[in-house]
Short mmCIF file of N, CA and C in Angstrom, two decimals:
data_model
loop_
_atom_site.label_atom_id
_atom_site.label_comp_id
_atom_site.label_asym_id
_atom_site.label_seq_id
_atom_site.Cartn_x
_atom_site.Cartn_y
_atom_site.Cartn_z
N GLU U 1 150.16 -138.88 40.37
CA GLU U 1 150.50 -139.73 41.49
C GLU U 1 151.97 -140.15 41.44
N SER U 2 152.51 -140.34 40.24
CA SER U 2 153.88 -140.80 40.12
C SER U 2 154.90 -139.69 40.40
N ASP U 3 154.47 -138.44 40.36
CA ASP U 3 155.39 -137.33 40.59
C ASP U 3 154.75 -136.34 41.55
N ARG U 4 155.09 -136.46 42.82
CA ARG U 4 154.48 -135.61 43.85
C ARG U 4 154.89 -134.15 43.70
N THR U 5 155.89 -133.87 42.88
CA THR U 5 156.33 -132.49 42.71
C THR U 5 155.93 -131.93 41.34
N THR U 6 155.05 -132.60 40.65
CA THR U 6 154.68 -132.15 39.31
C THR U 6 154.16 -130.72 39.31
N ARG U 7 154.55 -129.98 38.29
CA ARG U 7 154.06 -128.61 38.14
C ARG U 7 152.67 -128.61 37.52
N HIS U 8 152.20 -129.76 37.10
CA HIS U 8 150.96 -129.83 36.33
C HIS U 8 149.77 -130.32 37.14
N PHE U 9 149.90 -130.37 38.46
CA PHE U 9 148.79 -130.85 39.28
C PHE U 9 147.56 -129.95 39.12
N CYS U 10 147.78 -128.68 38.81
CA CYS U 10 146.67 -127.75 38.65
C CYS U 10 145.77 -128.12 37.47
N LEU U 11 146.22 -129.01 36.62
CA LEU U 11 145.43 -129.42 35.46
C LEU U 11 144.49 -130.58 35.78
N ILE U 12 144.45 -131.00 37.02
CA ILE U 12 143.56 -132.08 37.42
C ILE U 12 142.13 -131.71 37.02
N PRO U 13 141.45 -132.57 36.28
CA PRO U 13 140.14 -132.20 35.73
C PRO U 13 138.99 -132.30 36.73
N LEU U 14 138.95 -131.35 37.64
CA LEU U 14 137.86 -131.31 38.62
C LEU U 14 136.64 -130.64 38.01
N VAL U 15 135.49 -130.94 38.56
CA VAL U 15 134.23 -130.32 38.13
C VAL U 15 134.01 -129.08 38.98
N TRP U 16 133.78 -127.95 38.33
CA TRP U 16 133.50 -126.72 39.07
C TRP U 16 132.09 -126.23 38.78
N ALA U 17 131.62 -126.36 37.57
CA ALA U 17 130.26 -125.98 37.21
C ALA U 17 129.38 -127.22 37.28
N ALA U 18 128.15 -127.03 37.68
CA ALA U 18 127.24 -128.16 37.83
C ALA U 18 126.86 -128.71 36.45
N GLU U 19 127.52 -129.79 36.09
CA GLU U 19 127.25 -130.48 34.83
C GLU U 19 127.32 -131.98 35.11
N PRO U 20 126.29 -132.72 34.79
CA PRO U 20 126.34 -134.16 35.06
C PRO U 20 127.34 -134.85 34.13
N PRO U 21 128.15 -135.75 34.68
CA PRO U 21 129.09 -136.47 33.82
C PRO U 21 128.36 -137.51 32.98
N ASN U 22 128.95 -137.86 31.84
CA ASN U 22 128.36 -138.92 31.04
C ASN U 22 128.62 -140.26 31.74
N GLU U 23 128.00 -141.32 31.26
CA GLU U 23 128.08 -142.61 31.95
C GLU U 23 129.50 -143.17 32.04
N PRO U 24 130.31 -143.11 30.97
CA PRO U 24 131.69 -143.61 31.13
C PRO U 24 132.49 -142.81 32.18
N ALA U 25 132.31 -141.50 32.21
CA ALA U 25 133.01 -140.68 33.20
C ALA U 25 132.52 -141.00 34.61
N LYS U 26 131.23 -141.22 34.73
CA LYS U 26 130.65 -141.56 36.03
C LYS U 26 131.21 -142.90 36.53
N ALA U 27 131.31 -143.87 35.62
CA ALA U 27 131.86 -145.18 35.99
C ALA U 27 133.31 -145.04 36.44
N GLN U 28 134.10 -144.26 35.72
CA GLN U 28 135.50 -144.05 36.09
C GLN U 28 135.58 -143.32 37.44
N ALA U 29 134.71 -142.35 37.66
CA ALA U 29 134.72 -141.59 38.92
C ALA U 29 134.44 -142.51 40.11
N LYS U 30 133.58 -143.50 39.92
CA LYS U 30 133.30 -144.45 41.01
C LYS U 30 134.54 -145.26 41.35
N VAL U 31 135.33 -145.60 40.33
CA VAL U 31 136.58 -146.31 40.57
C VAL U 31 137.55 -145.40 41.32
N TRP U 32 137.67 -144.17 40.88
CA TRP U 32 138.57 -143.22 41.55
C TRP U 32 138.18 -143.03 43.01
N LEU U 33 136.90 -143.00 43.29
CA LEU U 33 136.42 -142.74 44.64
C LEU U 33 136.90 -143.81 45.63
N THR U 34 137.25 -144.99 45.15
CA THR U 34 137.70 -146.07 46.04
C THR U 34 139.21 -146.26 45.99
N ASP U 35 139.93 -145.41 45.29
CA ASP U 35 141.38 -145.52 45.13
C ASP U 35 142.08 -145.15 46.44
N GLU U 36 143.30 -145.63 46.59
CA GLU U 36 144.09 -145.28 47.78
C GLU U 36 144.63 -143.87 47.72
N ALA U 37 144.89 -143.37 46.52
CA ALA U 37 145.51 -142.05 46.36
C ALA U 37 144.49 -140.93 46.61
N ASP U 38 144.89 -139.96 47.42
CA ASP U 38 144.01 -138.82 47.70
C ASP U 38 143.59 -138.08 46.43
N ALA U 39 144.53 -137.92 45.51
CA ALA U 39 144.22 -137.18 44.28
C ALA U 39 143.15 -137.90 43.46
N ALA U 40 143.22 -139.21 43.40
CA ALA U 40 142.21 -139.98 42.66
C ALA U 40 140.85 -139.86 43.34
N ARG U 41 140.82 -139.96 44.68
CA ARG U 41 139.54 -139.83 45.39
C ARG U 41 138.96 -138.43 45.23
N LEU U 42 139.84 -137.42 45.18
CA LEU U 42 139.38 -136.05 44.93
C LEU U 42 138.69 -135.97 43.56
N LEU U 43 139.30 -136.56 42.56
CA LEU U 43 138.68 -136.59 41.23
C LEU U 43 137.31 -137.26 41.27
N GLY U 44 137.26 -138.43 41.89
CA GLY U 44 136.00 -139.17 41.96
C GLY U 44 134.92 -138.39 42.69
N ALA U 45 135.28 -137.81 43.82
CA ALA U 45 134.30 -137.04 44.60
C ALA U 45 133.82 -135.82 43.83
N SER U 46 134.73 -135.17 43.13
CA SER U 46 134.38 -134.00 42.35
C SER U 46 133.36 -134.34 41.26
N TRP U 47 133.62 -135.42 40.56
CA TRP U 47 132.75 -135.82 39.46
C TRP U 47 131.40 -136.36 39.93
N LEU U 48 131.33 -136.88 41.15
CA LEU U 48 130.10 -137.51 41.63
C LEU U 48 129.33 -136.67 42.65
N LEU U 49 129.82 -135.50 42.99
CA LEU U 49 129.21 -134.69 44.04
C LEU U 49 127.75 -134.36 43.76
N ASP U 50 127.39 -134.13 42.52
CA ASP U 50 126.01 -133.77 42.19
C ASP U 50 125.15 -134.98 41.81
N ASP U 51 125.70 -136.17 41.93
CA ASP U 51 124.96 -137.38 41.57
C ASP U 51 123.92 -137.72 42.65
N GLY U 52 122.72 -138.00 42.22
CA GLY U 52 121.63 -138.27 43.15
C GLY U 52 121.80 -139.53 43.97
N THR U 53 122.53 -140.52 43.46
CA THR U 53 122.65 -141.78 44.18
C THR U 53 123.92 -141.90 45.01
N ILE U 54 125.00 -141.32 44.56
CA ILE U 54 126.27 -141.49 45.25
C ILE U 54 126.86 -140.16 45.74
N GLY U 55 126.10 -139.09 45.58
CA GLY U 55 126.57 -137.76 45.96
C GLY U 55 126.91 -137.63 47.43
N GLU U 56 126.16 -138.31 48.31
CA GLU U 56 126.45 -138.23 49.74
C GLU U 56 127.80 -138.84 50.07
N LEU U 57 128.11 -139.95 49.41
CA LEU U 57 129.41 -140.59 49.61
C LEU U 57 130.52 -139.65 49.13
N ALA U 58 130.31 -139.02 48.00
CA ALA U 58 131.29 -138.06 47.47
C ALA U 58 131.47 -136.90 48.44
N GLN U 59 130.38 -136.45 49.02
CA GLN U 59 130.43 -135.35 49.99
C GLN U 59 131.25 -135.75 51.20
N ARG U 60 131.04 -136.95 51.72
CA ARG U 60 131.81 -137.42 52.88
C ARG U 60 133.30 -137.53 52.53
N GLU U 61 133.58 -138.00 51.32
CA GLU U 61 134.97 -138.13 50.89
C GLU U 61 135.63 -136.75 50.82
N LEU U 62 134.93 -135.76 50.29
CA LEU U 62 135.48 -134.40 50.24
C LEU U 62 135.76 -133.87 51.64
N SER U 63 134.88 -134.18 52.56
CA SER U 63 135.08 -133.75 53.95
C SER U 63 136.38 -134.34 54.50
N GLN U 64 136.63 -135.62 54.23
CA GLN U 64 137.87 -136.25 54.69
C GLN U 64 139.08 -135.65 53.98
N LEU U 65 138.95 -135.47 52.67
CA LEU U 65 140.07 -134.94 51.89
C LEU U 65 140.40 -133.49 52.24
N SER U 66 139.44 -132.77 52.80
CA SER U 66 139.71 -131.38 53.19
C SER U 66 140.67 -131.31 54.37
N ARG U 67 140.99 -132.47 54.94
CA ARG U 67 141.98 -132.56 56.01
C ARG U 67 143.20 -133.39 55.57
N SER U 68 143.33 -133.60 54.27
CA SER U 68 144.42 -134.41 53.72
C SER U 68 145.78 -133.82 54.08
N GLN U 69 146.76 -134.70 54.19
CA GLN U 69 148.14 -134.27 54.41
C GLN U 69 148.75 -133.72 53.12
N ASP U 70 148.13 -134.00 52.00
CA ASP U 70 148.63 -133.55 50.70
C ASP U 70 148.23 -132.08 50.50
N ASP U 71 149.22 -131.19 50.47
CA ASP U 71 148.95 -129.75 50.35
C ASP U 71 148.31 -129.37 49.02
N ARG U 72 148.35 -130.27 48.04
CA ARG U 72 147.71 -129.99 46.76
C ARG U 72 146.24 -130.38 46.81
N VAL U 73 145.94 -131.45 47.50
CA VAL U 73 144.57 -131.98 47.55
C VAL U 73 143.70 -131.19 48.52
N ARG U 74 144.25 -130.89 49.68
CA ARG U 74 143.47 -130.26 50.75
C ARG U 74 142.72 -128.99 50.30
N PRO U 75 143.39 -127.98 49.70
CA PRO U 75 142.64 -126.78 49.33
C PRO U 75 141.61 -127.02 48.23
N LEU U 76 141.93 -127.91 47.31
CA LEU U 76 140.97 -128.19 46.24
C LEU U 76 139.75 -128.92 46.78
N ALA U 77 139.95 -129.81 47.74
CA ALA U 77 138.81 -130.50 48.36
C ALA U 77 137.94 -129.50 49.14
N GLN U 78 138.59 -128.57 49.84
CA GLN U 78 137.84 -127.56 50.58
C GLN U 78 137.01 -126.72 49.63
N ALA U 79 137.61 -126.31 48.52
CA ALA U 79 136.87 -125.49 47.56
C ALA U 79 135.76 -126.29 46.88
N GLN U 80 135.99 -127.56 46.61
CA GLN U 80 134.95 -128.38 46.00
C GLN U 80 133.70 -128.43 46.90
N ALA U 81 133.92 -128.44 48.21
CA ALA U 81 132.79 -128.46 49.15
C ALA U 81 131.94 -127.19 49.06
N TRP U 82 132.52 -126.11 48.56
CA TRP U 82 131.74 -124.87 48.39
C TRP U 82 130.60 -125.07 47.40
N ARG U 83 130.77 -126.02 46.50
CA ARG U 83 129.70 -126.29 45.52
C ARG U 83 128.40 -126.64 46.22
N LEU U 84 128.49 -127.28 47.38
CA LEU U 84 127.28 -127.65 48.13
C LEU U 84 126.55 -126.40 48.63
N LYS U 85 127.30 -125.43 49.08
CA LYS U 85 126.70 -124.16 49.54
C LYS U 85 126.01 -123.45 48.38
N LEU U 86 126.64 -123.45 47.23
CA LEU U 86 126.06 -122.78 46.06
C LEU U 86 124.80 -123.50 45.60
N ARG U 87 124.80 -124.81 45.72
CA ARG U 87 123.62 -125.58 45.32
C ARG U 87 122.40 -125.17 46.13
N GLU U 88 122.61 -124.83 47.39
CA GLU U 88 121.51 -124.41 48.27
C GLU U 88 121.06 -122.98 47.98
N LEU U 89 121.82 -122.24 47.17
CA LEU U 89 121.52 -120.84 46.83
C LEU U 89 121.44 -119.96 48.06
N ASP U 90 122.16 -120.36 49.10
CA ASP U 90 122.14 -119.60 50.34
C ASP U 90 123.56 -119.49 50.89
N VAL U 91 124.28 -118.52 50.37
CA VAL U 91 125.65 -118.33 50.81
C VAL U 91 125.77 -116.89 51.32
N SER U 92 126.33 -116.75 52.50
CA SER U 92 126.38 -115.43 53.13
C SER U 92 127.53 -114.59 52.58
N GLU U 93 127.42 -113.30 52.78
CA GLU U 93 128.48 -112.39 52.39
C GLU U 93 129.77 -112.73 53.15
N LEU U 94 129.63 -113.04 54.43
CA LEU U 94 130.80 -113.39 55.25
C LEU U 94 131.48 -114.65 54.69
N ALA U 95 130.69 -115.64 54.32
CA ALA U 95 131.27 -116.87 53.76
C ALA U 95 132.05 -116.55 52.49
N LEU U 96 131.50 -115.72 51.63
CA LEU U 96 132.17 -115.38 50.38
C LEU U 96 133.45 -114.60 50.64
N GLN U 97 133.44 -113.73 51.64
CA GLN U 97 134.66 -113.01 51.99
C GLN U 97 135.73 -113.97 52.51
N LEU U 98 135.29 -114.97 53.27
CA LEU U 98 136.23 -115.99 53.75
C LEU U 98 136.80 -116.80 52.58
N TRP U 99 135.92 -117.15 51.63
CA TRP U 99 136.39 -117.88 50.45
C TRP U 99 137.44 -117.06 49.72
N GLU U 100 137.16 -115.79 49.55
CA GLU U 100 138.10 -114.92 48.83
C GLU U 100 139.46 -114.88 49.53
N ASN U 101 139.44 -114.78 50.84
CA ASN U 101 140.69 -114.78 51.60
C ASN U 101 141.44 -116.10 51.46
N ARG U 102 140.70 -117.21 51.48
CA ARG U 102 141.33 -118.52 51.30
C ARG U 102 141.97 -118.63 49.93
N ILE U 103 141.26 -118.20 48.90
CA ILE U 103 141.77 -118.28 47.53
C ILE U 103 143.09 -117.53 47.42
N LYS U 104 143.17 -116.37 48.05
CA LYS U 104 144.40 -115.56 47.97
C LYS U 104 145.59 -116.26 48.63
N GLU U 105 145.32 -117.18 49.57
CA GLU U 105 146.38 -117.91 50.25
C GLU U 105 146.92 -119.06 49.40
N TRP U 106 146.14 -119.52 48.44
CA TRP U 106 146.51 -120.70 47.66
C TRP U 106 147.40 -120.33 46.49
N PRO U 107 148.16 -121.30 46.00
CA PRO U 107 148.99 -121.02 44.81
C PRO U 107 148.12 -120.53 43.65
N THR U 108 148.65 -119.65 42.85
CA THR U 108 147.91 -119.08 41.72
C THR U 108 147.34 -120.17 40.82
N ASP U 109 148.09 -121.25 40.64
CA ASP U 109 147.64 -122.33 39.76
C ASP U 109 146.38 -123.02 40.25
N PHE U 110 146.04 -122.86 41.52
CA PHE U 110 144.87 -123.53 42.09
C PHE U 110 143.65 -122.61 42.18
N ARG U 111 143.74 -121.40 41.71
CA ARG U 111 142.69 -120.41 41.96
C ARG U 111 141.56 -120.39 40.94
N ALA U 112 141.71 -120.98 39.78
CA ALA U 112 140.71 -120.84 38.71
C ALA U 112 139.34 -121.36 39.14
N GLY U 113 139.27 -122.61 39.51
CA GLY U 113 137.98 -123.19 39.91
C GLY U 113 137.38 -122.51 41.14
N PRO U 114 138.16 -122.34 42.21
CA PRO U 114 137.63 -121.64 43.37
C PRO U 114 137.16 -120.21 43.05
N SER U 115 137.87 -119.52 42.17
CA SER U 115 137.44 -118.16 41.78
C SER U 115 136.11 -118.21 41.05
N TYR U 116 135.91 -119.24 40.24
CA TYR U 116 134.62 -119.42 39.57
C TYR U 116 133.50 -119.57 40.61
N LEU U 117 133.75 -120.42 41.61
CA LEU U 117 132.72 -120.63 42.65
C LEU U 117 132.46 -119.34 43.42
N LEU U 118 133.51 -118.58 43.68
CA LEU U 118 133.34 -117.29 44.35
C LEU U 118 132.47 -116.37 43.49
N GLY U 119 132.75 -116.32 42.20
CA GLY U 119 131.94 -115.50 41.30
C GLY U 119 130.49 -115.95 41.27
N ARG U 120 130.26 -117.26 41.26
CA ARG U 120 128.88 -117.78 41.28
C ARG U 120 128.19 -117.36 42.58
N GLY U 121 128.93 -117.41 43.68
CA GLY U 121 128.35 -117.01 44.97
C GLY U 121 127.94 -115.55 44.97
N TRP U 122 128.81 -114.69 44.44
CA TRP U 122 128.47 -113.26 44.38
C TRP U 122 127.28 -113.05 43.44
N ALA U 123 127.22 -113.80 42.36
CA ALA U 123 126.08 -113.67 41.44
C ALA U 123 124.78 -114.07 42.13
N ILE U 124 124.82 -115.12 42.93
CA ILE U 124 123.63 -115.55 43.67
C ILE U 124 123.15 -114.43 44.60
N ARG U 125 124.10 -113.71 45.18
CA ARG U 125 123.76 -112.61 46.08
C ARG U 125 123.46 -111.31 45.32
N ARG U 126 123.49 -111.38 44.00
CA ARG U 126 123.24 -110.23 43.12
C ARG U 126 124.26 -109.11 43.33
N GLU U 127 125.46 -109.52 43.66
CA GLU U 127 126.60 -108.61 43.77
C GLU U 127 127.39 -108.78 42.47
N HIS U 128 126.84 -108.23 41.40
CA HIS U 128 127.35 -108.55 40.07
C HIS U 128 128.73 -107.96 39.77
N GLU U 129 129.09 -106.87 40.40
CA GLU U 129 130.43 -106.33 40.19
C GLU U 129 131.48 -107.27 40.78
N LEU U 130 131.20 -107.77 41.98
CA LEU U 130 132.12 -108.73 42.61
C LEU U 130 132.13 -110.05 41.84
N ALA U 131 130.97 -110.45 41.35
CA ALA U 131 130.87 -111.68 40.56
C ALA U 131 131.72 -111.56 39.30
N ALA U 132 131.56 -110.45 38.59
CA ALA U 132 132.32 -110.24 37.35
C ALA U 132 133.82 -110.25 37.62
N THR U 133 134.23 -109.62 38.71
CA THR U 133 135.65 -109.57 39.06
C THR U 133 136.22 -110.97 39.26
N ALA U 134 135.52 -111.80 40.03
CA ALA U 134 136.00 -113.16 40.30
C ALA U 134 136.01 -114.00 39.03
N LEU U 135 134.95 -113.89 38.24
CA LEU U 135 134.86 -114.68 37.01
C LEU U 135 135.88 -114.23 35.98
N LEU U 136 136.11 -112.94 35.90
CA LEU U 136 137.10 -112.43 34.95
C LEU U 136 138.51 -112.86 35.32
N TRP U 137 138.77 -113.04 36.61
CA TRP U 137 140.10 -113.50 37.01
C TRP U 137 140.42 -114.80 36.29
N THR U 138 139.51 -115.75 36.35
CA THR U 138 139.76 -117.04 35.69
C THR U 138 139.84 -116.86 34.18
N PHE U 139 138.93 -116.10 33.62
CA PHE U 139 138.91 -115.89 32.17
C PHE U 139 140.23 -115.30 31.68
N LEU U 140 140.76 -114.33 32.40
CA LEU U 140 141.96 -113.61 31.96
C LEU U 140 143.27 -114.26 32.41
N MET U 141 143.24 -114.95 33.53
CA MET U 141 144.50 -115.40 34.12
C MET U 141 144.77 -116.90 33.99
N ASP U 142 143.77 -117.70 33.69
CA ASP U 142 143.99 -119.14 33.66
C ASP U 142 143.15 -119.78 32.56
N ASP U 143 143.76 -119.97 31.42
CA ASP U 143 143.02 -120.60 30.32
C ASP U 143 143.54 -122.00 30.03
N ASN U 144 144.04 -122.68 31.09
CA ASN U 144 144.48 -124.06 30.93
C ASN U 144 143.36 -124.96 30.44
N ASP U 145 142.15 -124.67 30.84
CA ASP U 145 140.96 -125.38 30.38
C ASP U 145 140.16 -124.38 29.55
N PRO U 146 140.32 -124.41 28.23
CA PRO U 146 139.66 -123.40 27.39
C PRO U 146 138.14 -123.34 27.56
N ARG U 147 137.51 -124.49 27.68
CA ARG U 147 136.05 -124.51 27.84
C ARG U 147 135.64 -123.80 29.14
N PHE U 148 136.37 -124.09 30.21
CA PHE U 148 136.05 -123.49 31.51
C PHE U 148 136.32 -121.98 31.49
N ALA U 149 137.44 -121.59 30.89
CA ALA U 149 137.76 -120.16 30.79
C ALA U 149 136.69 -119.43 29.98
N ALA U 150 136.23 -120.06 28.89
CA ALA U 150 135.18 -119.45 28.07
C ALA U 150 133.88 -119.32 28.86
N ARG U 151 133.54 -120.34 29.65
CA ARG U 151 132.35 -120.27 30.51
C ARG U 151 132.46 -119.09 31.47
N CYS U 152 133.64 -118.95 32.08
CA CYS U 152 133.85 -117.85 33.03
C CYS U 152 133.70 -116.50 32.34
N GLY U 153 134.22 -116.38 31.13
CA GLY U 153 134.07 -115.14 30.38
C GLY U 153 132.62 -114.81 30.09
N MET U 154 131.86 -115.81 29.68
CA MET U 154 130.44 -115.57 29.37
C MET U 154 129.66 -115.21 30.63
N GLU U 155 129.94 -115.88 31.73
CA GLU U 155 129.23 -115.56 32.98
C GLU U 155 129.64 -114.19 33.50
N ALA U 156 130.90 -113.82 33.30
CA ALA U 156 131.33 -112.46 33.67
C ALA U 156 130.60 -111.44 32.82
N ALA U 157 130.47 -111.71 31.53
CA ALA U 157 129.73 -110.80 30.64
C ALA U 157 128.28 -110.67 31.08
N ASP U 158 127.68 -111.77 31.52
CA ASP U 158 126.30 -111.71 32.01
C ASP U 158 126.20 -110.80 33.24
N SER U 159 127.17 -110.92 34.14
CA SER U 159 127.17 -110.06 35.34
C SER U 159 127.34 -108.60 34.95
N LEU U 160 128.22 -108.33 34.00
CA LEU U 160 128.42 -106.95 33.54
C LEU U 160 127.14 -106.41 32.90
N SER U 161 126.45 -107.23 32.15
CA SER U 161 125.18 -106.82 31.55
C SER U 161 124.17 -106.45 32.62
N ARG U 162 124.13 -107.25 33.68
CA ARG U 162 123.18 -106.97 34.77
C ARG U 162 123.52 -105.66 35.48
N LEU U 163 124.78 -105.25 35.39
CA LEU U 163 125.19 -103.97 35.97
C LEU U 163 124.90 -102.81 35.03
N GLY U 164 124.45 -103.12 33.82
CA GLY U 164 124.19 -102.08 32.84
C GLY U 164 125.42 -101.73 32.02
N GLN U 165 126.48 -102.50 32.16
CA GLN U 165 127.72 -102.26 31.42
C GLN U 165 127.71 -103.09 30.13
N LYS U 166 126.80 -102.73 29.25
CA LYS U 166 126.57 -103.50 28.02
C LYS U 166 127.79 -103.53 27.11
N ASP U 167 128.48 -102.39 26.98
CA ASP U 167 129.65 -102.34 26.10
C ASP U 167 130.77 -103.25 26.61
N ALA U 168 131.01 -103.20 27.91
CA ALA U 168 132.04 -104.05 28.49
C ALA U 168 131.67 -105.52 28.33
N ALA U 169 130.40 -105.83 28.54
CA ALA U 169 129.93 -107.21 28.37
C ALA U 169 130.13 -107.68 26.94
N GLN U 170 129.83 -106.83 25.99
CA GLN U 170 129.98 -107.20 24.59
C GLN U 170 131.45 -107.40 24.22
N ARG U 171 132.34 -106.59 24.79
CA ARG U 171 133.78 -106.76 24.54
C ARG U 171 134.25 -108.12 25.06
N ILE U 172 133.78 -108.50 26.24
CA ILE U 172 134.16 -109.80 26.81
C ILE U 172 133.62 -110.92 25.92
N ARG U 173 132.38 -110.80 25.47
CA ARG U 173 131.82 -111.84 24.60
C ARG U 173 132.61 -111.97 23.30
N ARG U 174 133.01 -110.84 22.73
CA ARG U 174 133.83 -110.89 21.51
C ARG U 174 135.16 -111.59 21.79
N GLU U 175 135.74 -111.29 22.93
CA GLU U 175 137.02 -111.92 23.28
C GLU U 175 136.84 -113.43 23.49
N VAL U 176 135.74 -113.83 24.11
CA VAL U 176 135.45 -115.26 24.27
C VAL U 176 135.36 -115.91 22.89
N ALA U 177 134.63 -115.27 21.98
CA ALA U 177 134.46 -115.82 20.63
C ALA U 177 135.80 -115.93 19.90
N GLU U 178 136.67 -114.95 20.09
CA GLU U 178 137.98 -114.95 19.41
C GLU U 178 138.95 -115.95 20.02
N LYS U 179 139.00 -116.01 21.37
CA LYS U 179 139.97 -116.87 22.04
C LYS U 179 139.56 -118.34 22.07
N PHE U 180 138.25 -118.57 22.15
CA PHE U 180 137.76 -119.94 22.35
C PHE U 180 136.67 -120.32 21.36
N PRO U 181 136.94 -120.19 20.06
CA PRO U 181 135.90 -120.45 19.06
C PRO U 181 135.46 -121.91 19.00
N ASP U 182 136.29 -122.82 19.50
CA ASP U 182 135.98 -124.25 19.42
C ASP U 182 135.19 -124.76 20.61
N THR U 183 134.74 -123.87 21.48
CA THR U 183 133.91 -124.27 22.63
C THR U 183 132.48 -123.83 22.37
N GLU U 184 131.53 -124.47 23.03
CA GLU U 184 130.14 -124.04 22.86
C GLU U 184 129.91 -122.62 23.35
N PHE U 185 130.72 -122.18 24.33
CA PHE U 185 130.60 -120.82 24.83
C PHE U 185 131.14 -119.82 23.81
N GLY U 186 132.25 -120.18 23.18
CA GLY U 186 132.79 -119.33 22.12
C GLY U 186 131.87 -119.24 20.94
N GLU U 187 131.25 -120.37 20.57
CA GLU U 187 130.28 -120.36 19.48
C GLU U 187 129.08 -119.48 19.82
N ALA U 188 128.58 -119.61 21.05
CA ALA U 188 127.44 -118.80 21.47
C ALA U 188 127.80 -117.32 21.47
N ALA U 189 128.99 -117.01 21.93
CA ALA U 189 129.44 -115.61 21.96
C ALA U 189 129.53 -115.06 20.55
N GLY U 190 129.98 -115.89 19.61
CA GLY U 190 130.09 -115.46 18.22
C GLY U 190 128.74 -115.17 17.56
N ARG U 191 127.70 -115.82 18.05
CA ARG U 191 126.36 -115.59 17.50
C ARG U 191 125.69 -114.35 18.07
N GLU U 192 126.22 -113.84 19.19
CA GLU U 192 125.58 -112.68 19.83
C GLU U 192 125.98 -111.39 19.16
#
């Protein structure tokens, strides 16, 4: 918030995979949701989107933020809303193609989370080659969040396995284990 031109805005800790926040994070997210700054409200909405009690409020906030004047917040809020479509397990091929086109328009630094959601969407549609491609993009191109990159690598390996590309999947798992041994995904990959 103090530096509107920061190169590090892409490190904003948004939630991309459905994981419930712990109670302290949830409490902080509620505070962020009422902040004046768009970036803070984006954080709060992201962390509370899957919450059973306040998720609707988070959803409405994302809808407003998707029209934000802040060029950094707007695309991330739009992509966060895709999580709702994935939750319903009903995302069309056309929607996924539109998501892919949108992602290509955004700065490279903003593509990791949205690419993960794109990969999840293709996986839901059992388009595992497209899923692996989207998930591998994050794994290979953006490891700012090691845990998230490791998750993407493991999910890409799962998609490759479903395609019958067992050797490629195993190579990705080994790479996850080597690059991210301190994450639960890296540990799991090391045991396989």
